[in-house]
Coordinates of C-alpha atoms and ligand atoms in Angstrom, one line a residue:
X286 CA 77.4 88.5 124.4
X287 CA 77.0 88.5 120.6
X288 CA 77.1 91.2 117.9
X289 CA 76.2 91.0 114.1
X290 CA 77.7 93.1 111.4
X291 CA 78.0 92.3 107.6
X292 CA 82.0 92.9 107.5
X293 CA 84.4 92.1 110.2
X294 CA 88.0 93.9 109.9
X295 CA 90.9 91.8 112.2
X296 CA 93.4 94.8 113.0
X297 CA 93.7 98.8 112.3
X298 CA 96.7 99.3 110.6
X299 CA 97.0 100.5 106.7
X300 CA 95.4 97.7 105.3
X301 CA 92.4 96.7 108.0
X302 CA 91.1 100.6 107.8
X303 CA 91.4 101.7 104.4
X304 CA 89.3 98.2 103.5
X305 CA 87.2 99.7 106.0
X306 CA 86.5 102.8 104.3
X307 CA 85.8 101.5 101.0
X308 CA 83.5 98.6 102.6
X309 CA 81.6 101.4 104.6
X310 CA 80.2 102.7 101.1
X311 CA 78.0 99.4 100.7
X312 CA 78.1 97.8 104.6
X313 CA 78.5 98.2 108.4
X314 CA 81.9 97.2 109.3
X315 CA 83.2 96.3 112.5
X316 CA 87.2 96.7 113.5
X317 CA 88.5 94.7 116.2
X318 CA 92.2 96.0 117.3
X319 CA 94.1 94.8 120.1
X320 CA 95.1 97.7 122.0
X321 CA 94.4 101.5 121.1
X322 CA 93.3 101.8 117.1
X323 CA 96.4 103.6 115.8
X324 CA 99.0 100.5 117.6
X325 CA 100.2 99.0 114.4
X326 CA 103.1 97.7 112.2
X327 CA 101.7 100.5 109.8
X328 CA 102.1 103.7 112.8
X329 CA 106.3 102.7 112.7
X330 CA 106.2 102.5 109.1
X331 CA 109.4 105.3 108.5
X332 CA 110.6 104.8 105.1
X333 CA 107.3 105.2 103.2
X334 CA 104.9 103.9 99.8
X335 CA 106.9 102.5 96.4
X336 CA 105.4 104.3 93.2
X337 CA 106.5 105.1 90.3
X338 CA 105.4 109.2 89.5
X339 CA 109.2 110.2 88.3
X340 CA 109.2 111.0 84.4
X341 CA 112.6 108.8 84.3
X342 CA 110.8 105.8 86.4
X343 CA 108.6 103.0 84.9
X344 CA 106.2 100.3 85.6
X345 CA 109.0 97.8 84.1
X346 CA 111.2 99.1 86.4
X347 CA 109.8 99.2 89.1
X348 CA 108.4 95.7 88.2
X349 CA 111.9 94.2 87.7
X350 CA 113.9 96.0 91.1
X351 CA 110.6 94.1 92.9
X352 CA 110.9 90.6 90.7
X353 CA 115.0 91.1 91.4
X354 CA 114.8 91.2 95.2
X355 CA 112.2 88.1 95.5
X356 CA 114.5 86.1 93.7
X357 CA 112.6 84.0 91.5
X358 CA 108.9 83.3 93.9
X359 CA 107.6 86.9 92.9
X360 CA 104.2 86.0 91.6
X361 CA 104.5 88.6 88.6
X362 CA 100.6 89.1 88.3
X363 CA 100.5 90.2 91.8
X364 CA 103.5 92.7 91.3
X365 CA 102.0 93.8 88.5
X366 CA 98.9 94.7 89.8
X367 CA 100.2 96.5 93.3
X368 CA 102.4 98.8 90.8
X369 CA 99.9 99.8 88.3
X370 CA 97.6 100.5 90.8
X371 CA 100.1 102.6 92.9
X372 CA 99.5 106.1 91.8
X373 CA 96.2 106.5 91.4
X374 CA 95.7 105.1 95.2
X375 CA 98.2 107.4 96.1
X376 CA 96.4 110.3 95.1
X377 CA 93.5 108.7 97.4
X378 CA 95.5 108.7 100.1
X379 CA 95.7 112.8 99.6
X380 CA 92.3 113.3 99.1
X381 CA 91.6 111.8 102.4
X382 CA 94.1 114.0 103.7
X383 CA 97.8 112.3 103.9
X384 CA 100.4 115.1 103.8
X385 CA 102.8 113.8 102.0
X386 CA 106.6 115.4 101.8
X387 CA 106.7 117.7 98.9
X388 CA 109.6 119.2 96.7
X389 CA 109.1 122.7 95.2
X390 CA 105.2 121.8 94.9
X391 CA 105.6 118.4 93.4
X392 CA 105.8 114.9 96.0
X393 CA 109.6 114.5 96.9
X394 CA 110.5 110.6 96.3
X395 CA 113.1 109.1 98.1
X396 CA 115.0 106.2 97.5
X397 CA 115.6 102.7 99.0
X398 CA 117.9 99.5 98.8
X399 CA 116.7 97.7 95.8
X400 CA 115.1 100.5 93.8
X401 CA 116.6 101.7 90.9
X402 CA 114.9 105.1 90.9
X403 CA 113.9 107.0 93.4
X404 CA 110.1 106.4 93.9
X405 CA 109.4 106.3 97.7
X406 CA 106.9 108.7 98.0
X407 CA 107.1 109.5 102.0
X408 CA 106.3 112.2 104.9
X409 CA 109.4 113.4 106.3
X410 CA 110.8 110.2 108.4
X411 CA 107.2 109.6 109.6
X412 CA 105.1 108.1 106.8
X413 CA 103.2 105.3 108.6
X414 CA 102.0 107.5 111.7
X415 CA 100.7 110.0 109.2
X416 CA 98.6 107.6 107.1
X417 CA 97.2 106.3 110.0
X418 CA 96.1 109.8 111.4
X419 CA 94.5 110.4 108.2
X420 CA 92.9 107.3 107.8
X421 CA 91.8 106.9 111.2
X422 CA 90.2 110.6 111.3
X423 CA 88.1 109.6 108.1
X424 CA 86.8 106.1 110.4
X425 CA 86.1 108.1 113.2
X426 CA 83.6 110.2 111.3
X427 CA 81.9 106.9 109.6
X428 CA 78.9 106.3 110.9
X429 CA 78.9 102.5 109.1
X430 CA 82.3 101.9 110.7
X431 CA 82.6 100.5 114.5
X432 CA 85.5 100.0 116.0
X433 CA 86.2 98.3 118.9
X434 CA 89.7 98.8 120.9
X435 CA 91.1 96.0 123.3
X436 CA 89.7 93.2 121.9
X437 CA 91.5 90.4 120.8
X438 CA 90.4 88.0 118.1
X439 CA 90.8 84.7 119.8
X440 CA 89.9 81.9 116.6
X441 CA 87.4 82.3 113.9
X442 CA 84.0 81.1 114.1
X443 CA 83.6 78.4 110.9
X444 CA 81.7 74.9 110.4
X445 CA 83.5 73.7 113.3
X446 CA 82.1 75.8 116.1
X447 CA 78.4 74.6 114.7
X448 CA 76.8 72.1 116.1
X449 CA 75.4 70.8 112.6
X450 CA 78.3 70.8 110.1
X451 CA 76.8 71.9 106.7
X452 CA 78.7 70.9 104.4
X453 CA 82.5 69.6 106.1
X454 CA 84.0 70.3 102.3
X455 CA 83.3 73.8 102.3
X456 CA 84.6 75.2 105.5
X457 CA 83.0 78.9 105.9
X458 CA 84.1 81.8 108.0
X459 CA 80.8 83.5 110.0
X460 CA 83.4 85.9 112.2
X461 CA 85.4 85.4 115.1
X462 CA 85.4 85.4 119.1
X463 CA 87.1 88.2 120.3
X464 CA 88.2 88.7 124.1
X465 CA 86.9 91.9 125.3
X466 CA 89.8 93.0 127.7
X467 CA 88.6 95.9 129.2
X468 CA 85.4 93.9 130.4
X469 CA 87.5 90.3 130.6
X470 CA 84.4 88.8 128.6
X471 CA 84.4 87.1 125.4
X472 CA 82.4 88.7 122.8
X473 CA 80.9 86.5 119.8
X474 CA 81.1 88.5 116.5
X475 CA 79.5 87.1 113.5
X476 CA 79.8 88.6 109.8
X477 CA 79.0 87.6 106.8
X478 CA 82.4 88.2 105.1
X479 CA 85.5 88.5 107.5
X480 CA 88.9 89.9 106.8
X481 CA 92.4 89.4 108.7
X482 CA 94.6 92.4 108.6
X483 CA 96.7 91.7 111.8
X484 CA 100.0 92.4 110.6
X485 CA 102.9 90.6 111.3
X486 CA 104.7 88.3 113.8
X487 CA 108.0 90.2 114.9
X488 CA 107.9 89.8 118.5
X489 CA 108.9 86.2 118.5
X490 CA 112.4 87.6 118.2
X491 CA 114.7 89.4 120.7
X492 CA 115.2 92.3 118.4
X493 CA 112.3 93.6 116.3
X494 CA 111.4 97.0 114.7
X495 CA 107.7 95.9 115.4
X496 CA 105.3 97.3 118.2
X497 CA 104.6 94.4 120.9
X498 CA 101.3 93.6 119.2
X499 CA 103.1 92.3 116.3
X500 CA 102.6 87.9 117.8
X501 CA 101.4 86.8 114.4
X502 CA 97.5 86.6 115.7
X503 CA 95.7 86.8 112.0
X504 CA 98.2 84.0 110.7
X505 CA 97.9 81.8 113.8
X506 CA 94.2 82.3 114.0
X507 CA 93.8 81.5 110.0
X508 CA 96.2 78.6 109.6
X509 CA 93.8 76.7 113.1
X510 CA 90.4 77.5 110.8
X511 CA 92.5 75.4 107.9
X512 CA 93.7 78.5 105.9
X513 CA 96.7 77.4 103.7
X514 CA 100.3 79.3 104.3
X515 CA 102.9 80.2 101.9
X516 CA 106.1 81.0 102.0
X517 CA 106.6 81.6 106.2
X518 CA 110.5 81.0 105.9
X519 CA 110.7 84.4 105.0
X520 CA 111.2 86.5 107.8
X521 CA 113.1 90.3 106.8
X522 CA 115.5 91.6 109.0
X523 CA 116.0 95.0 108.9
X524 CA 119.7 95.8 108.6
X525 CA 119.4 98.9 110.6
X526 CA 118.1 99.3 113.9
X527 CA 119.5 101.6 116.9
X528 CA 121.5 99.7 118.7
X529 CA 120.8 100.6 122.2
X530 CA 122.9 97.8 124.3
X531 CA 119.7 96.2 126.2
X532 CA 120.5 93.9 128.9
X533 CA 117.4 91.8 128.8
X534 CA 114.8 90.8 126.6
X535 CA 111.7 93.3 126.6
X536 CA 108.5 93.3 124.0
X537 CA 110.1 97.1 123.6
X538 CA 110.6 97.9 119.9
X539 CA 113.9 98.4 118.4
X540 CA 113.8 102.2 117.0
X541 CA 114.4 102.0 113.3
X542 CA 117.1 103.4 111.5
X543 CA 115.4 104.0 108.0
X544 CA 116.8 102.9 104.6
X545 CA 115.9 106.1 103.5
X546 CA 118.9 107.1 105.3
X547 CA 121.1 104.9 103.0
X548 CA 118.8 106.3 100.2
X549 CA 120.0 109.5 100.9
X550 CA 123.9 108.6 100.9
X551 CA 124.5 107.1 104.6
X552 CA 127.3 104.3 105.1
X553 CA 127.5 101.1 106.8
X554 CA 130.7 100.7 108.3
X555 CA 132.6 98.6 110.1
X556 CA 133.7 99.8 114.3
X557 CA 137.3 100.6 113.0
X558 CA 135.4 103.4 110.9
X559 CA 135.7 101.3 107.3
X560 CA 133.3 101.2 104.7
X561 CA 132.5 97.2 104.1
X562 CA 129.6 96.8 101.4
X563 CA 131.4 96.9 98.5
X564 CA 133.0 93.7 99.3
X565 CA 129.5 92.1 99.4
X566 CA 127.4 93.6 96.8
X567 CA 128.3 96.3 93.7
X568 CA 125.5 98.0 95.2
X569 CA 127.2 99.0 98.2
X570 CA 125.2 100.0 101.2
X571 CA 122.0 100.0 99.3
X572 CA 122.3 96.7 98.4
X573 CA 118.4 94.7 99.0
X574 CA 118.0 93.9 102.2
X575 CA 118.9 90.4 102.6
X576 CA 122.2 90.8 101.1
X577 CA 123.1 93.5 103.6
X578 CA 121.8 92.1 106.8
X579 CA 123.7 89.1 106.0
X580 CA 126.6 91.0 105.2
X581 CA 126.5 92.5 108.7
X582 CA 125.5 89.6 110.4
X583 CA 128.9 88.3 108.8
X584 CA 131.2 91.4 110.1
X585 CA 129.7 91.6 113.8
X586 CA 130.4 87.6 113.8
X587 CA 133.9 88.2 112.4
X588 CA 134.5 90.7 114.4
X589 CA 133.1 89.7 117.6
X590 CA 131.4 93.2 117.8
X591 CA 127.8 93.9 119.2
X592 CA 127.1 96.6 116.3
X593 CA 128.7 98.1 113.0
X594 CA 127.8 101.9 111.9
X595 CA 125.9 104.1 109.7
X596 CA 127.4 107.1 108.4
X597 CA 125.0 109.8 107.4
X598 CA 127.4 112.5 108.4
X599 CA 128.2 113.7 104.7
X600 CA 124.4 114.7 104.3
X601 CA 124.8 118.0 106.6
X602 CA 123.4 119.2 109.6
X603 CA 120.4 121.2 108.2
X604 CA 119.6 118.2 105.5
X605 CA 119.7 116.0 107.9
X606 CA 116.9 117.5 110.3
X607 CA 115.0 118.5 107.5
X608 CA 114.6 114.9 105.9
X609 CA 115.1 112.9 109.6
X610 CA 113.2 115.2 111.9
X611 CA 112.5 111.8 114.3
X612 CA 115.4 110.0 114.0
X613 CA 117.7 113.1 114.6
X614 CA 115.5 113.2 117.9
X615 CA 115.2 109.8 119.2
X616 CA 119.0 109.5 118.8
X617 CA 120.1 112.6 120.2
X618 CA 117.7 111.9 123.1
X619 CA 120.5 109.0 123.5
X620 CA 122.9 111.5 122.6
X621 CA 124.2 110.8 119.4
X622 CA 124.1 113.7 117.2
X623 CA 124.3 112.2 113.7
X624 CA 125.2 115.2 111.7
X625 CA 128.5 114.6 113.5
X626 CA 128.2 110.9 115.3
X627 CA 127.9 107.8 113.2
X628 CA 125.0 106.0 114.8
X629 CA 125.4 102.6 116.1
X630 CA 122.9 100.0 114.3
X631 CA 122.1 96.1 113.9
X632 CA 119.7 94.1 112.3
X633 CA 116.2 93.4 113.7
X634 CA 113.5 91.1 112.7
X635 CA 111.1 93.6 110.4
X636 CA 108.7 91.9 108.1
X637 CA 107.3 88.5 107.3
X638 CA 106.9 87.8 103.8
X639 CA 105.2 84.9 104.3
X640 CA 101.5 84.2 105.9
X641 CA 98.1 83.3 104.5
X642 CA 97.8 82.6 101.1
X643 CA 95.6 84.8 99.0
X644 CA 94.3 85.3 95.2
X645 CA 94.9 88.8 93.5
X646 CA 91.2 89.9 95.7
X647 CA 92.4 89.1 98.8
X648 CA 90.7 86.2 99.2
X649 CA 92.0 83.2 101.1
X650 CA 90.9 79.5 100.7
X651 CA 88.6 79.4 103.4
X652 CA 85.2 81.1 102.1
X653 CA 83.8 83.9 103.0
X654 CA 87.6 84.9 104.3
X655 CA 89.8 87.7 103.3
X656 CA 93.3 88.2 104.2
X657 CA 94.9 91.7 103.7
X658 CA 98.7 93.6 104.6
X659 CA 101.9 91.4 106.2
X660 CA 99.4 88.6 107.5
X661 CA 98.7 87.5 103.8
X662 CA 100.6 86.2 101.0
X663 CA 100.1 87.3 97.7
X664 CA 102.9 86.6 95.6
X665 CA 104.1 90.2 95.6
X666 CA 107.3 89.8 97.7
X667 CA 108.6 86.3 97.2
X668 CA 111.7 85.3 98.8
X669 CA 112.3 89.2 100.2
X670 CA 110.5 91.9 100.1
X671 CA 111.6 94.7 98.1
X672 CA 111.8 98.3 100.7
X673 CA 108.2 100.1 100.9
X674 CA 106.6 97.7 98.9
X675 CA 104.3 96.4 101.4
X676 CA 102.3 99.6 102.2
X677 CA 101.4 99.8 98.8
X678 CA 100.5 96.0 98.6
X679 CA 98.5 96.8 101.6
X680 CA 96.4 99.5 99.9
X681 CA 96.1 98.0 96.2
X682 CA 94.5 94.5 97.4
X683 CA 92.5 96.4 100.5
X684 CA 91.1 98.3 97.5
X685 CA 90.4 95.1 95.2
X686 CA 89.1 92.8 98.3
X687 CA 86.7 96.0 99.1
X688 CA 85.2 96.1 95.5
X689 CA 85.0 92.0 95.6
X690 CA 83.2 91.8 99.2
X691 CA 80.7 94.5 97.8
X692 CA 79.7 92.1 94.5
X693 CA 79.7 88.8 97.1
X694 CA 77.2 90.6 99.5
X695 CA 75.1 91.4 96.3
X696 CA 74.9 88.3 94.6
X697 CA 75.1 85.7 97.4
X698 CA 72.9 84.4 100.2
X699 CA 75.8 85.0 103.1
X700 CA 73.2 84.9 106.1
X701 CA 75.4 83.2 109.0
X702 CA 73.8 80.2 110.5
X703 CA 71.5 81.1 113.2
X704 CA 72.7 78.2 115.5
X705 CA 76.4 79.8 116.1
X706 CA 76.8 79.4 119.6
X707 CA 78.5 82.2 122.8
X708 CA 81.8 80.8 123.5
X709 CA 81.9 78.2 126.2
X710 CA 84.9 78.9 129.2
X711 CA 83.3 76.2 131.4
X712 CA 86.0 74.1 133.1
X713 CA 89.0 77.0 133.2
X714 CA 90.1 78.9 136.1
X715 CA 92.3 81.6 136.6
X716 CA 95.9 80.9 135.9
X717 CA 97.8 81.4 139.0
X718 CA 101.4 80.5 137.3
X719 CA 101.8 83.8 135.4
X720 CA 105.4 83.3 135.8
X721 CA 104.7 80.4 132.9
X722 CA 103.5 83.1 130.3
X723 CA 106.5 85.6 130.2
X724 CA 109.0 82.6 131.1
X725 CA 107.7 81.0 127.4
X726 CA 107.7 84.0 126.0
X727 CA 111.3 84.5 126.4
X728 CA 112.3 81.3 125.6
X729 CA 110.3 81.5 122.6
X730 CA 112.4 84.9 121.6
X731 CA 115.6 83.1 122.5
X732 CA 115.4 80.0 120.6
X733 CA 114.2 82.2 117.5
X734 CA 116.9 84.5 117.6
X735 CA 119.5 81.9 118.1
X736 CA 118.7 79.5 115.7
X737 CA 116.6 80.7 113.6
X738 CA 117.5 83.8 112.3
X739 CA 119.7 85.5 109.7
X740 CA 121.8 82.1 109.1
X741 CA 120.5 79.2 109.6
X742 CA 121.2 75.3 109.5
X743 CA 119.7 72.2 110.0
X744 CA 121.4 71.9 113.4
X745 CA 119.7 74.5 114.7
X746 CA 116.5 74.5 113.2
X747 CA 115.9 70.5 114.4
X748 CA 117.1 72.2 117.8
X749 CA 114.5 75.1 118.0
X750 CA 111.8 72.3 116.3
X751 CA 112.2 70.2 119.4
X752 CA 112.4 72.8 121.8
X753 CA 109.1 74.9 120.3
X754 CA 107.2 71.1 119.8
X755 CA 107.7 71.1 123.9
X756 CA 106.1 74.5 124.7
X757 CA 103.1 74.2 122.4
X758 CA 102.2 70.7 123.7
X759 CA 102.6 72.4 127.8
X760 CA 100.7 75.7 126.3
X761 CA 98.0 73.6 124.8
X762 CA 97.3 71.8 128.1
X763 CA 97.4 74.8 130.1
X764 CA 95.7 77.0 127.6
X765 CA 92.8 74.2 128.0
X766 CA 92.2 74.5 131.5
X767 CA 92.9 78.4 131.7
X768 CA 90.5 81.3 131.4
X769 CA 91.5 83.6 128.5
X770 CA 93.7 86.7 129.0
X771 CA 95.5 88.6 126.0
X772 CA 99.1 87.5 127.1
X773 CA 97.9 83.8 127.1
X774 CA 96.5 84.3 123.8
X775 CA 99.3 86.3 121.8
X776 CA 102.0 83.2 123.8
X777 CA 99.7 80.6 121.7
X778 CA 99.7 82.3 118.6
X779 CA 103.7 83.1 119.0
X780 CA 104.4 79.4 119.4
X781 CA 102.3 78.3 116.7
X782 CA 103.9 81.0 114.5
X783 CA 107.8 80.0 115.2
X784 CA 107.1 76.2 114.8
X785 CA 105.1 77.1 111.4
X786 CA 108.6 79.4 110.3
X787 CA 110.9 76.4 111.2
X788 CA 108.8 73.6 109.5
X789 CA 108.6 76.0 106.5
X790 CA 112.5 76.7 106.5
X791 CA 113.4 72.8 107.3
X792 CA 111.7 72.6 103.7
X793 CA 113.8 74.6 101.5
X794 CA 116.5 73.1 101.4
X795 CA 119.0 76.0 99.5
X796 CA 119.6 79.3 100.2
X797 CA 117.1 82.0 98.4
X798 CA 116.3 85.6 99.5
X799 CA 116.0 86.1 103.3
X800 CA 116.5 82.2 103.8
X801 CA 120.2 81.0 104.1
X802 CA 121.0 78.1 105.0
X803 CA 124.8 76.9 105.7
X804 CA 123.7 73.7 104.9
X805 CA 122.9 74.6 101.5
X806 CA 124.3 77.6 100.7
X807 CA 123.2 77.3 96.9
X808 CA 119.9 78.2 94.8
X809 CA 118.1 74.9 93.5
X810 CA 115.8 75.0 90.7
X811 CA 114.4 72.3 92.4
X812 CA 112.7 74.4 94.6
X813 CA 111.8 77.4 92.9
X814 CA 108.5 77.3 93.9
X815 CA 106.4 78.9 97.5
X816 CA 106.5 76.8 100.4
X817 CA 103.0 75.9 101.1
X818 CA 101.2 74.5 104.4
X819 CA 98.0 73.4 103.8
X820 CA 96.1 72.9 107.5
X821 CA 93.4 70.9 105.9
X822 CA 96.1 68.3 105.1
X823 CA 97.9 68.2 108.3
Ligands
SIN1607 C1 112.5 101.8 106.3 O1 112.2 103.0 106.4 O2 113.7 101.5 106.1 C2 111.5 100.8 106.3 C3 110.7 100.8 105.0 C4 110.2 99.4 104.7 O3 110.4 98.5 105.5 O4 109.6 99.2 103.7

């Protein structure tokens, strides 16, 4: 089965629909998305988008807390252009409906670790869920936007899928095969311009904030077309998730605890009830993110405890469900009250800051390829991502890619090649050992978390190497020979993912932003510069 469209959008979340929306002025756009539309990193999104709207807040500012928290591989035209842009796509996001939290008629801003103002412009503890109800009511009513739930992109369709190779220097993207789960079939899309929006790649650890789609599809899928990757070392862990004492591992999401919480005065502390931040950073419990994770990381080790605390028990009952509606739900459903309870918390694997490289449009070097949201790399977060900055890259380059895919399907003759052909299953059968796909997928989580995540060291990272080299080269075989199901699929990309982080953070040798290394526990000019993996040169 094949279906044309002019644009093809990879994933639902933030970045893949508001694209859409723009796109849908001057094309018919087609959304592929994994499970139901709203299932994405963006729906979980608590703390909320970075702008600066306060009369004591400025661009420079808010420019410097970001340049600050990448420490030093900020590309500053990219930072510069996500927060100039911020407000005015802000008040978008109203006029398509978003309800943002509002102060005596104006938008109440909260504040996060790393800002020096408060700028955070938010909906209660909910932001994410709320900007994808808007935005998805506003596709839903498109007529030029399709979207198609439970499909799964499985690779992109370029030169390589075509029998006569035009021109093997100029590798084009013409869409993407995408297995149709509901109908176990898979569907051939082809596009003249296609865009990966597929979020990011959290469930390759044991503890995650992110939903279970999060396996890194859009990177995986780019980076086997020959997409270059930047920067994939970077994986943000989130210092405060709900600590919930589970026994085995489970693609369940960790609930997050948000930063807003510590924006709003909350404590970390230690089991024996004292406060330990200061000791780490001047900036105390709202410290940027790396610098606190690590510093609880440290504690627990130290300690030999399972969790430290937050502390939000100063703010007041009513405050407290006021700003915190969900999380004062979700944790007295576990029955913590946190107007009088400090809540348990750890760290959780939260946000890749690396992934597909892109210019200031979106656009990625494969042509006729965008990349948009977590999947890509822009240069805006460098080393570690500044708090509720990645919403608003999400929207700021969904809106630039959107005005340059308009001017390319103008000026240029994108017609796909008429000779793309269906995609060919013959020789696969049924895979019978299913035990194979969730034992991998464990194992996969284990050796991530274990050695590859907060601390690292070269130990460990050769360790995990050898031990992920062996489960892609058995996947690959039985991936050949087996007919395609989602699990199999998301277990590929999740291999290719971690051994993509660990050859990125074997690289870098020093310790910058969310990488640290015990090995080199120092910065290096040396390598003040993205880590790059160019697939063409592999
Ligand atoms: C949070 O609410 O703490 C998460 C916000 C973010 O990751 O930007």
């Amino acid at each position: 089965m094949s279906l044309h469209t002019d644009i093809l959008v990879i994933g639902s979340g933030i970045a893949g629909l508001s694209f859409a929306l723009k796109a849908a002025k001057f094309s018919h756009v087609t959304i592929v998305t994994k499970k139901e539309q709203a299932e994405s990193n963006t729906n979980y999104a608590q703390g909320g988008i970075a702008t600066v709207i306060s009369p004591d807040d400025s661009y420079e500012l808010h420019i410097k807390d970001t340049l600050e928290c990448g420490a030093g591989l900020c590309h500053i035209d990219a930072v510069e252009q996500i927060v100039k842009n911020g407000p005015h796509l802000i008040d978008e996001l109203i006029e398509l409906g978003v309800q943002f939290s509002k102060d005596e008629g104006k938008l109440d801003l909260g504040r996060e670790g790393g800002h020096s103002r408060k700028r955070i412009v938010h909906a209660k503890d909910l932001t994410g869920r709320e900007i994808e109800r808007a935005l998805l009511h506003n596709v839903n009513t498109n007529p030029n936007i399709t979207v198609l739930e439970h499909h799964t992109a499985i690779d992109l369709i370029t030169e390589h899928n075509l029998k006569n190779i035009q021109d093997p220097a100029a590798i084009k993207c013409y869409g993407a095969y995408a297995f149709d789960e509901l109908n176990n079939q898979v569907l051939t899309i082809i596009s003249k311009l296609t865009v990966i929006c597929t979020g990011g790649i959290g469930q390759i650890y044991l503890h995650t904030t992110n939903p279970a789609i999060a396996t890194g599809d859009g990177i995986a899928i780019g980076f086997r077309s020959g997409c270059k990757l930047g920067n994939m070392e970077f994986v943000q862990f989130h210092p405060t998730s709900l600590y919930e004492n589970r026994i085995s591992p489970s693609d369940e999401q960790a609930f997050l605890i948000s930063e807003a919480l510590r924006g709003a005065g909350a404590v970390l502390k230690t089991q024996d009830g004292k406060e330990f931040m200061n000791k780490y950073d001047p900036r105390g419990s709202l410290a940027p993110r790396d610098i606190v994770a690590r510093a609880i990381d440290n504690e627990m080790k130290k300690r030999g405890d399972d969790y430290v605390y937050l502390d939000i028990t100063s703010l007041g009952e009513e405050n407290i469900k006021d700003k915190f509606p969900y999380i004062y739900q979700r944790c007295l459903s576990i029955g913590i009250n946190m107007a009088k309870d400090m809540i348990p918390v750890v760290p959780a694997a939260h946000y890749m800051c690396g992934g597909i490289t892109s210019d200031l449009n979106g656009r990625t070097s494969l042509e006729r390829l965008f990349v948009l949201g977590e999947a890509s790399m822009t240069g805006v977060h460098g080393a570690n991502r500044l708090a509720s900055n990645s919403l608003l890259e999400a929207l700021v380059f969904a809106d630039k890619a959107a005005k340059v895919c308009g001017e390319d399907l103008l000026n240029e003759q994108l017609t796909p090649p008429a000779d793309i052909p269906e995609w060919d299953e013959s020789g696969t059968v049924n895979a019978e050992e299913w035990v194979l796909i969730s034992q991998n997928r464990n194992e996969i989580k284990q050796i991530m978390s274990n050695y590859v995540g907060i601390v690292r060291s070269n130990l460990r990272l050769h360790r995990a190497l050898r031990r992920i080299k062996l489960i892609r080269s058995e996947l690959e075989t039985f991936y050949k020979k087996t007919r395609i199901t989602r699990e199999l699929l998301e277990l590929r990309n999740m291999a290719l993912i971690s051994y993509l982080i660990i050859s990125s953070a074997l690289k870098r040798r020093e310790s910058r932003g969310l990488h640290y290394s015990t090995d080199y526990p120092e910065l290096s000019k040396k390598f003040l510069k993205d880590t790059i993996i160019d697939n063409s040169k592999l």
